[in-house]
PDB file of C-alpha atoms in Angstrom:
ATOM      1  CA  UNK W   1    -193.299 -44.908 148.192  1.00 55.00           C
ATOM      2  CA  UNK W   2    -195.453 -45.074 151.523  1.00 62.00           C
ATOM      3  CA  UNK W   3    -192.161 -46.973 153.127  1.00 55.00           C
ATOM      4  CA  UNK W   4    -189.890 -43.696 151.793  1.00 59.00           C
ATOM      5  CA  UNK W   5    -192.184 -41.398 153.150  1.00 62.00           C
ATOM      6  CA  UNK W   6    -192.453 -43.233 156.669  1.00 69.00           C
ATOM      7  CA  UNK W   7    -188.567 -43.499 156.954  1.00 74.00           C
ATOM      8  CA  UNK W   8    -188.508 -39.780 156.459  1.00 87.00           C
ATOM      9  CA  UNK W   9    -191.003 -38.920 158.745  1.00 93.00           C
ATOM     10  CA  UNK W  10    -189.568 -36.819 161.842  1.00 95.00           C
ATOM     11  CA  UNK W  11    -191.863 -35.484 165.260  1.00 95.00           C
ATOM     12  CA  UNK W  12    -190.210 -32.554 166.412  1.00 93.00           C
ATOM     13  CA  UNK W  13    -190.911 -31.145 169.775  1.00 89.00           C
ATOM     14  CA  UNK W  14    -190.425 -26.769 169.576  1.00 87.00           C
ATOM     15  CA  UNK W  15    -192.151 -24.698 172.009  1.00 82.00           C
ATOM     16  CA  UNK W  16    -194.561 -27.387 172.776  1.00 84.00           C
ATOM     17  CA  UNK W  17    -196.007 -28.077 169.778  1.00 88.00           C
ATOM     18  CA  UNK W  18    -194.782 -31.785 167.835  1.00 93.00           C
ATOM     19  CA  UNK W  19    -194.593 -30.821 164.362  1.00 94.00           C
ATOM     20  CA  UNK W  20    -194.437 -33.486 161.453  1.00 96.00           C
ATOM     21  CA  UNK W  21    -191.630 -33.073 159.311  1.00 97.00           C
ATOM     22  CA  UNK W  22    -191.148 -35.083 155.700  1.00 96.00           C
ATOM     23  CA  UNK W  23    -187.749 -35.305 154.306  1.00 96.00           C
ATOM     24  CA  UNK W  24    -187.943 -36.186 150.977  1.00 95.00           C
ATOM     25  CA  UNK W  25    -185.465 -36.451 147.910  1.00 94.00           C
ATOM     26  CA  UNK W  26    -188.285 -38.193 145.359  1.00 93.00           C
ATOM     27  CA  UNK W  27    -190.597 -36.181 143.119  1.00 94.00           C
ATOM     28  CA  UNK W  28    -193.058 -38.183 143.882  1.00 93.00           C
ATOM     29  CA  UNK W  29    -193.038 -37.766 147.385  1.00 94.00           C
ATOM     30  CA  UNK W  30    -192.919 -33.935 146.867  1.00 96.00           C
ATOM     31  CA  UNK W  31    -195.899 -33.883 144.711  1.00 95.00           C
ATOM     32  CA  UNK W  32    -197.860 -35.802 147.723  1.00 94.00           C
ATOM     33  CA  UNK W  33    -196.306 -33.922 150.573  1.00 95.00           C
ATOM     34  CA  UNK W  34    -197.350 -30.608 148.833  1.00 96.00           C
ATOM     35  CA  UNK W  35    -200.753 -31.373 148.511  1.00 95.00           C
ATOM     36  CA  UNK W  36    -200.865 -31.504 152.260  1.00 93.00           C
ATOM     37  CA  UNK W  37    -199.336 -28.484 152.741  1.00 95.00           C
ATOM     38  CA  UNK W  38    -202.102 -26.847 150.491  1.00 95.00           C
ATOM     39  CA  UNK W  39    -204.752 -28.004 152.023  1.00 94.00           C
ATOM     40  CA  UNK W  40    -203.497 -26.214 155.298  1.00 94.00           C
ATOM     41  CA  UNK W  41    -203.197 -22.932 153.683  1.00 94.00           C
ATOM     42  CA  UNK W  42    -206.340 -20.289 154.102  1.00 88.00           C
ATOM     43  CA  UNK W  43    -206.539 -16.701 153.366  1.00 80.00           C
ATOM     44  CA  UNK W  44    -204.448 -15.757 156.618  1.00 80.00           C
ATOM     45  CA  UNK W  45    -202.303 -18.340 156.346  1.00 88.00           C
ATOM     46  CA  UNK W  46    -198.473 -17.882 155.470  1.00 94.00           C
ATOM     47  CA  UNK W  47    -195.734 -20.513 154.499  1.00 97.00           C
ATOM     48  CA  UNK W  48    -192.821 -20.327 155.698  1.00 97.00           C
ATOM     49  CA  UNK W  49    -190.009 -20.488 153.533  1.00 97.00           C
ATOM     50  CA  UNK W  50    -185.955 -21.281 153.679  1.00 95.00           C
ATOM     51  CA  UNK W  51    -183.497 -22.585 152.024  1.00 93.00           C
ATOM     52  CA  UNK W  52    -180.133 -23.911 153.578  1.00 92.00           C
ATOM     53  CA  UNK W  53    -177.239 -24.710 152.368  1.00 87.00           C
ATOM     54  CA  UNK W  54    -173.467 -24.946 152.713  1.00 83.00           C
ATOM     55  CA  UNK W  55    -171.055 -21.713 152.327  1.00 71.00           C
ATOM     56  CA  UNK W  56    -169.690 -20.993 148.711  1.00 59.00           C
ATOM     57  CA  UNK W  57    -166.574 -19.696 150.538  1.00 47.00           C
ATOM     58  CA  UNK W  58    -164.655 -18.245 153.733  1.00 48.00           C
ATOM     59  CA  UNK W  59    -162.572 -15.724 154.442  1.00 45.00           C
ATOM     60  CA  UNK W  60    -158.871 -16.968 155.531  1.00 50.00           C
ATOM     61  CA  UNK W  61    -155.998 -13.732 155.894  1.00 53.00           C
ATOM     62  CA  UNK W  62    -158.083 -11.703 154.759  1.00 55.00           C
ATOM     63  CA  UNK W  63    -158.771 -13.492 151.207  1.00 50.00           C
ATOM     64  CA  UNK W  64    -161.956 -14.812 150.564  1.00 41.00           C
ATOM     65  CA  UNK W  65    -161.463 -18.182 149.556  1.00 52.00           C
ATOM     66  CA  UNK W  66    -164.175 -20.062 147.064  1.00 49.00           C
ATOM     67  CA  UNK W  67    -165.135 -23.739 148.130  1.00 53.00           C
ATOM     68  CA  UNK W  68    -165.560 -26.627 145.311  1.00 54.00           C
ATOM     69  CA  UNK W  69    -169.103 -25.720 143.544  1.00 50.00           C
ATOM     70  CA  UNK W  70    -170.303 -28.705 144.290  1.00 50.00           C
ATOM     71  CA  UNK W  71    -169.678 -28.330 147.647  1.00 49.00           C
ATOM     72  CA  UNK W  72    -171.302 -24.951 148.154  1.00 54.00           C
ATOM     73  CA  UNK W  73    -174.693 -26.105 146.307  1.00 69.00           C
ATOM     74  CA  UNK W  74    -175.198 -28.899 148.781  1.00 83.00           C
ATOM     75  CA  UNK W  75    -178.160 -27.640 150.241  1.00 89.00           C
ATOM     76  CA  UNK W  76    -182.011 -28.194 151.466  1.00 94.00           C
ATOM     77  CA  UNK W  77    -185.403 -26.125 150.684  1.00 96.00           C
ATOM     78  CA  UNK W  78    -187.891 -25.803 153.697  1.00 97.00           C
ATOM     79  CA  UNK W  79    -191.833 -24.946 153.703  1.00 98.00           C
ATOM     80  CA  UNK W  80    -193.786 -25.185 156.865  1.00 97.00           C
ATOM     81  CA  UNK W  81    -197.503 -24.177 157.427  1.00 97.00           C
ATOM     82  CA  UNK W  82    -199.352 -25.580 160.812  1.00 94.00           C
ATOM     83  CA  UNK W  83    -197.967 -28.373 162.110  1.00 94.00           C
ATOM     84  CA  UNK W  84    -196.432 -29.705 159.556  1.00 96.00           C
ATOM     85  CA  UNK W  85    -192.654 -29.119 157.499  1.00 97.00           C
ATOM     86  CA  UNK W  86    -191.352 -30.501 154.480  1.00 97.00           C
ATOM     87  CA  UNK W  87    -187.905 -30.820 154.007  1.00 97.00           C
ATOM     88  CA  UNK W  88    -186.966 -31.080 150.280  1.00 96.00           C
ATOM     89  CA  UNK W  89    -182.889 -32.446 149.970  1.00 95.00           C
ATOM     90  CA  UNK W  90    -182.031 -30.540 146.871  1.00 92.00           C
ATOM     91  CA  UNK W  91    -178.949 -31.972 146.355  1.00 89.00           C
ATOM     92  CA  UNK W  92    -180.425 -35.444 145.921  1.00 91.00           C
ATOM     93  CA  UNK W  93    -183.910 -34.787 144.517  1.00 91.00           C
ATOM     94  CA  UNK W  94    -184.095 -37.030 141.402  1.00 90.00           C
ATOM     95  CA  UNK W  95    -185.741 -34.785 139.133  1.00 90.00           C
ATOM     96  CA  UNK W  96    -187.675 -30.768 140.465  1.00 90.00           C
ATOM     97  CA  UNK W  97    -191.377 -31.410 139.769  1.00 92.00           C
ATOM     98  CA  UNK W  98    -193.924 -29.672 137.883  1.00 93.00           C
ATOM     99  CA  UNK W  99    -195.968 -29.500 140.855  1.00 95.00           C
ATOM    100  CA  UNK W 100    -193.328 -27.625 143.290  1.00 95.00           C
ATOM    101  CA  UNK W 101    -192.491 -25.228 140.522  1.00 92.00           C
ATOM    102  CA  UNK W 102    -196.691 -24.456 140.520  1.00 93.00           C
ATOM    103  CA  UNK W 103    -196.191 -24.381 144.378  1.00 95.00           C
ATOM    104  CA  UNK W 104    -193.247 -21.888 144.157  1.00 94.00           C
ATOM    105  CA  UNK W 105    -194.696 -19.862 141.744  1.00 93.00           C
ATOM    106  CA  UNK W 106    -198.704 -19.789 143.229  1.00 93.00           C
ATOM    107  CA  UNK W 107    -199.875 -16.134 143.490  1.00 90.00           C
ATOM    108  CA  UNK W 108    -201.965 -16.823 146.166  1.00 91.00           C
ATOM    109  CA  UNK W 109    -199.793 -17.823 148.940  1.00 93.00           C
ATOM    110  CA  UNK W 110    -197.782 -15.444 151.078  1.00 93.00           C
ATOM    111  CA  UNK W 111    -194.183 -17.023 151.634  1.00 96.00           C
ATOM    112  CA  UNK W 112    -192.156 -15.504 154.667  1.00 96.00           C
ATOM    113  CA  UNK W 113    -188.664 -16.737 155.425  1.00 96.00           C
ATOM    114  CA  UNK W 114    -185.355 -15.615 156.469  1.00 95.00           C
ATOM    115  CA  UNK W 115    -182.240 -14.412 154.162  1.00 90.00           C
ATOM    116  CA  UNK W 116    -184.681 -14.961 151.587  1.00 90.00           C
ATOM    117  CA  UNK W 117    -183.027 -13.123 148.558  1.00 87.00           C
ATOM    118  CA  UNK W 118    -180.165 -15.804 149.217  1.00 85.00           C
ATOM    119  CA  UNK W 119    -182.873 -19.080 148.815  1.00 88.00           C
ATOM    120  CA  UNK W 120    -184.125 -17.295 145.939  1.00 88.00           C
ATOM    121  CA  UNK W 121    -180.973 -17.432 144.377  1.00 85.00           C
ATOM    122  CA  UNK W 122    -180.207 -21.159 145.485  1.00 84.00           C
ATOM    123  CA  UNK W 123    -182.925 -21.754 143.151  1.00 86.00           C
ATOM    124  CA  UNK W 124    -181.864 -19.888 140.342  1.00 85.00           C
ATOM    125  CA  UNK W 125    -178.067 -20.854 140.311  1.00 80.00           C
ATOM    126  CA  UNK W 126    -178.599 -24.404 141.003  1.00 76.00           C
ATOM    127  CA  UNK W 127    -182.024 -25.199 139.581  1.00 76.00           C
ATOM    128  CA  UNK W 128    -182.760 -22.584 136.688  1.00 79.00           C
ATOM    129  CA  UNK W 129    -185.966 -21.996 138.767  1.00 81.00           C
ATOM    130  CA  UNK W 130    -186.996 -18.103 138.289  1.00 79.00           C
ATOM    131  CA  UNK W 131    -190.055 -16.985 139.808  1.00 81.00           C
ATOM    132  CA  UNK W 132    -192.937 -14.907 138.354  1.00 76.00           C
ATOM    133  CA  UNK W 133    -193.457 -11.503 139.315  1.00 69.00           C
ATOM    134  CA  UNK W 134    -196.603 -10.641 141.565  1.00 68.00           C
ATOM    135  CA  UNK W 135    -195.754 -13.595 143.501  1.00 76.00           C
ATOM    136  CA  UNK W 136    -195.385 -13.171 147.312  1.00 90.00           C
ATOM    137  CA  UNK W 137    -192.327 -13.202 149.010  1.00 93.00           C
ATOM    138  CA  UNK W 138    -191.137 -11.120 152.133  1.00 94.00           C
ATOM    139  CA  UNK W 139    -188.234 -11.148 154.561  1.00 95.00           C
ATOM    140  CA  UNK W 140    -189.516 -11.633 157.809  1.00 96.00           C
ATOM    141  CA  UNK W 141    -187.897  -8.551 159.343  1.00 96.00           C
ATOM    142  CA  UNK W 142    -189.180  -6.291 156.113  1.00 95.00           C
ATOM    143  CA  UNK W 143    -192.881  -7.429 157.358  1.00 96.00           C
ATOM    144  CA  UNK W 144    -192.280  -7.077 160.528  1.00 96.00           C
ATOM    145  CA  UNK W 145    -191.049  -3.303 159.942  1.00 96.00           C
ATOM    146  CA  UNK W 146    -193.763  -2.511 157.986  1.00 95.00           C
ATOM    147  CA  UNK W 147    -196.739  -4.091 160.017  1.00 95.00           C
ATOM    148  CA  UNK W 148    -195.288  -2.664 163.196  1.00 96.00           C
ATOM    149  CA  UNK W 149    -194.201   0.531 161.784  1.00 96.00           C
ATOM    150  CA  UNK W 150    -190.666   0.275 163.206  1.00 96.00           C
ATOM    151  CA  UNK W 151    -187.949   1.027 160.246  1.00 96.00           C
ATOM    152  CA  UNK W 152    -185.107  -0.470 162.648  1.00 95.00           C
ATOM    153  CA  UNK W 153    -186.504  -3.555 162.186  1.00 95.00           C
ATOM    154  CA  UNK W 154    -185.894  -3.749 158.896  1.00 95.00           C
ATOM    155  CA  UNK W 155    -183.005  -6.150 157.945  1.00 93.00           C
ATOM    156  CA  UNK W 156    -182.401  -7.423 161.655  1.00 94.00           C
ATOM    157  CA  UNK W 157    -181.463 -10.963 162.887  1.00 93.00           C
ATOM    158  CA  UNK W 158    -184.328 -13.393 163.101  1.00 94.00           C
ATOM    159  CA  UNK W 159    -184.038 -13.773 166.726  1.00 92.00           C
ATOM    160  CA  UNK W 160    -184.566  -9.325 167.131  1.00 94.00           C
ATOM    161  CA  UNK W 161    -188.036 -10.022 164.761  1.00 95.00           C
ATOM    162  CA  UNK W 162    -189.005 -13.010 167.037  1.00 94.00           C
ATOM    163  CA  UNK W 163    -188.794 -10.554 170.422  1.00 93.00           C
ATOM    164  CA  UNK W 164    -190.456  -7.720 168.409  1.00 93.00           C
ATOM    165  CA  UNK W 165    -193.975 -10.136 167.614  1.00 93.00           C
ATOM    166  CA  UNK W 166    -193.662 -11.519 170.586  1.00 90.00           C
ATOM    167  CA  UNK W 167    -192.812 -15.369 169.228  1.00 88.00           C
ATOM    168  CA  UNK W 168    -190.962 -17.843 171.469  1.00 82.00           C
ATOM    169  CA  UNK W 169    -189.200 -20.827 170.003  1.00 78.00           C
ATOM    170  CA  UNK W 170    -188.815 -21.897 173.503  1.00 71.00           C
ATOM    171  CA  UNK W 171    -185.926 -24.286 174.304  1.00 68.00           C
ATOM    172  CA  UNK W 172    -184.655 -27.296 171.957  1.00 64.00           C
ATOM    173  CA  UNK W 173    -183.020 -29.482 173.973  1.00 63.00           C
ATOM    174  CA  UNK W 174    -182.124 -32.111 171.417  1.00 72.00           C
ATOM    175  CA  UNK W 175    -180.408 -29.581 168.755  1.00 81.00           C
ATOM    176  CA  UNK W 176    -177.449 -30.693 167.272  1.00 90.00           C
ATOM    177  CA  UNK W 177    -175.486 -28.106 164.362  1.00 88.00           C
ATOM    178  CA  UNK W 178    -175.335 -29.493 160.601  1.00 90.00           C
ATOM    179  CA  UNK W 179    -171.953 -29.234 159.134  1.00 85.00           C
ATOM    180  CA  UNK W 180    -173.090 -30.369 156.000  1.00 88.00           C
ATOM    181  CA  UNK W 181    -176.627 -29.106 154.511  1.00 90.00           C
ATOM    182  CA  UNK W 182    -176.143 -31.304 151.641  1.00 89.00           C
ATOM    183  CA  UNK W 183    -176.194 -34.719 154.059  1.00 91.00           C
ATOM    184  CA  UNK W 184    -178.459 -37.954 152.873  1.00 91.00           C
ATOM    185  CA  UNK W 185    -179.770 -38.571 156.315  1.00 93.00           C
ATOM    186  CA  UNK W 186    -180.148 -36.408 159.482  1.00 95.00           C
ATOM    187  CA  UNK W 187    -180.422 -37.222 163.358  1.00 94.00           C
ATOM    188  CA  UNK W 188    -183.445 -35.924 165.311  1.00 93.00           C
ATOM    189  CA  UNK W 189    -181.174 -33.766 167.008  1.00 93.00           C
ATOM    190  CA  UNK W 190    -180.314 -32.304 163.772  1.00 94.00           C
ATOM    191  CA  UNK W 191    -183.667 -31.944 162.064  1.00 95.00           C
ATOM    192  CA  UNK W 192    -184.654 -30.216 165.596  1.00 93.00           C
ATOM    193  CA  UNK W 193    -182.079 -27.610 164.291  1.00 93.00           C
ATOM    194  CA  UNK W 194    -182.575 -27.699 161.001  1.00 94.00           C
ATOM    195  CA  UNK W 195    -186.652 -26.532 161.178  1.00 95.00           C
ATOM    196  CA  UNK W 196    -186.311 -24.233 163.843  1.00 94.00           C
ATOM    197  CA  UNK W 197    -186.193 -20.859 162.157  1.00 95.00           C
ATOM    198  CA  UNK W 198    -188.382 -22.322 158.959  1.00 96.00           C
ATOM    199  CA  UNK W 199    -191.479 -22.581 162.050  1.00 96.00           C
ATOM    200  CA  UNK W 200    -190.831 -19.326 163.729  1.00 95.00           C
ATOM    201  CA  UNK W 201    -191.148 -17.549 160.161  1.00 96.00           C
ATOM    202  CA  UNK W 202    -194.257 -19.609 159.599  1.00 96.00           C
ATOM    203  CA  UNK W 203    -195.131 -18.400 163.427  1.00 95.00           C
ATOM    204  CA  UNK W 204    -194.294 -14.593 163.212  1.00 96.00           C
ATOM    205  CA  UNK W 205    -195.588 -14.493 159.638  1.00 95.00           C
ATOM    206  CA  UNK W 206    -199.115 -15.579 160.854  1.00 94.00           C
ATOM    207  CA  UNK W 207    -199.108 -13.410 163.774  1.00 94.00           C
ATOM    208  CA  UNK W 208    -198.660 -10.445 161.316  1.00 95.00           C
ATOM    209  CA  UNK W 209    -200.704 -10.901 158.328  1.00 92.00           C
ATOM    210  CA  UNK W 210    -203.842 -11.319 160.736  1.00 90.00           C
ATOM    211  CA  UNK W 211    -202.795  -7.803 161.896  1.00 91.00           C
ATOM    212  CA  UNK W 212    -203.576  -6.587 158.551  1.00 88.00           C
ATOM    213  CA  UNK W 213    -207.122  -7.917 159.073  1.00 75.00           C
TER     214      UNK W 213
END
């Protein structure tokens, strides 16, 4: 697997820092990667979390038109803590381990991400994966409502929360769109793109819980 893991291995440059992104479609790899994440997590340490993925639908006339199913649950799950992402391809992961289930469902981390009801229910609809209760996950512009005590915030773009903590993403030069979410391989230009707003919940997520200290 060491050859997998080393063609999926991306440096990304955001905001000056070079973080390590692993793209992975094995369970094996995920069980690995995973264990690296963990042992970057501490007591004021959040994960960010996102899932992306291509649109069930658009509206044309007026009418809101459905896309093929399997088209609309082409799509990619996203953790980041420190320096380091990993990029889970959903649609070609060969089996959903034990071990990200246990990650997904671990009490003691404090998950922050964007749209996050809709990842949630990525996971559900297209993986039968159903969370426990107790276990901690917050929209990034609910937190940053509550920790700042500004209601407006609540429900805002990412970009408003970002400006409100005081986080900047800085430029990415190399970013290129993804059309398709649900793609085997990605350029650096894409992956640039692709991380950008899993890091600045990681980012903005920090910043806040150690304002609860």
């Amino acid at each position: 697997m060491s050859w997998l893991s080393k063609m999926g291995t991306y440096n990304i440059q955001i905001n000056g820092v070079t973080l390590i992104v692993k793209v992975v479609d094995r369970a094996a790899l995920v069980t690995t990667e995973l264990s690296h994440l963990r042992s970057l997590i501490g007591t004021t340490t959040t994960v960010g979390f996102m899932v992306k993925s291509n649109p069930a639908g658009e509206f044309k006339n007026g009418v809101y038109c459905h896309y093929d199913l399997q088209y609309s649950n082409r799509a990619i799950l996203q953790l980041c803590v420190g320096d380091r992402c990993l990029v889970i391809l959903l649609t070609h992961l060969d089996s959903f381990p034990q071990s990200l289930k246990d990650f997904l469902n671990d009490e003691g981390i404090n998950f922050v991400g964007d749209q996050m009801s809709y990842g949630l229910s990525i996971l559900k609809s297209s993986h039968g994966i159903e969370l426990r209760t107790g276990v901690n996950y917050i929209e990034v512009s609910e937190f940053a409502a509550r920790v700042l005590k500004k209601p407006k915030l609540w429900g805002c773009f990412l970009a408003t929360t970002e400006k409100e903590v005081g986080f900047s993403r800085g430029e990415c030069s190399k970013s290129v769109p993804i059309d398709d979410w649900g793609a085997k391989v990605f350029s650096v230009g894409e992956m640039e793109y692709a991380v950008q707003d899993v890091y600045s919940c990681y980012q903005i997520g920090n910043k806040l819980l150690n304002m609860l200290k």
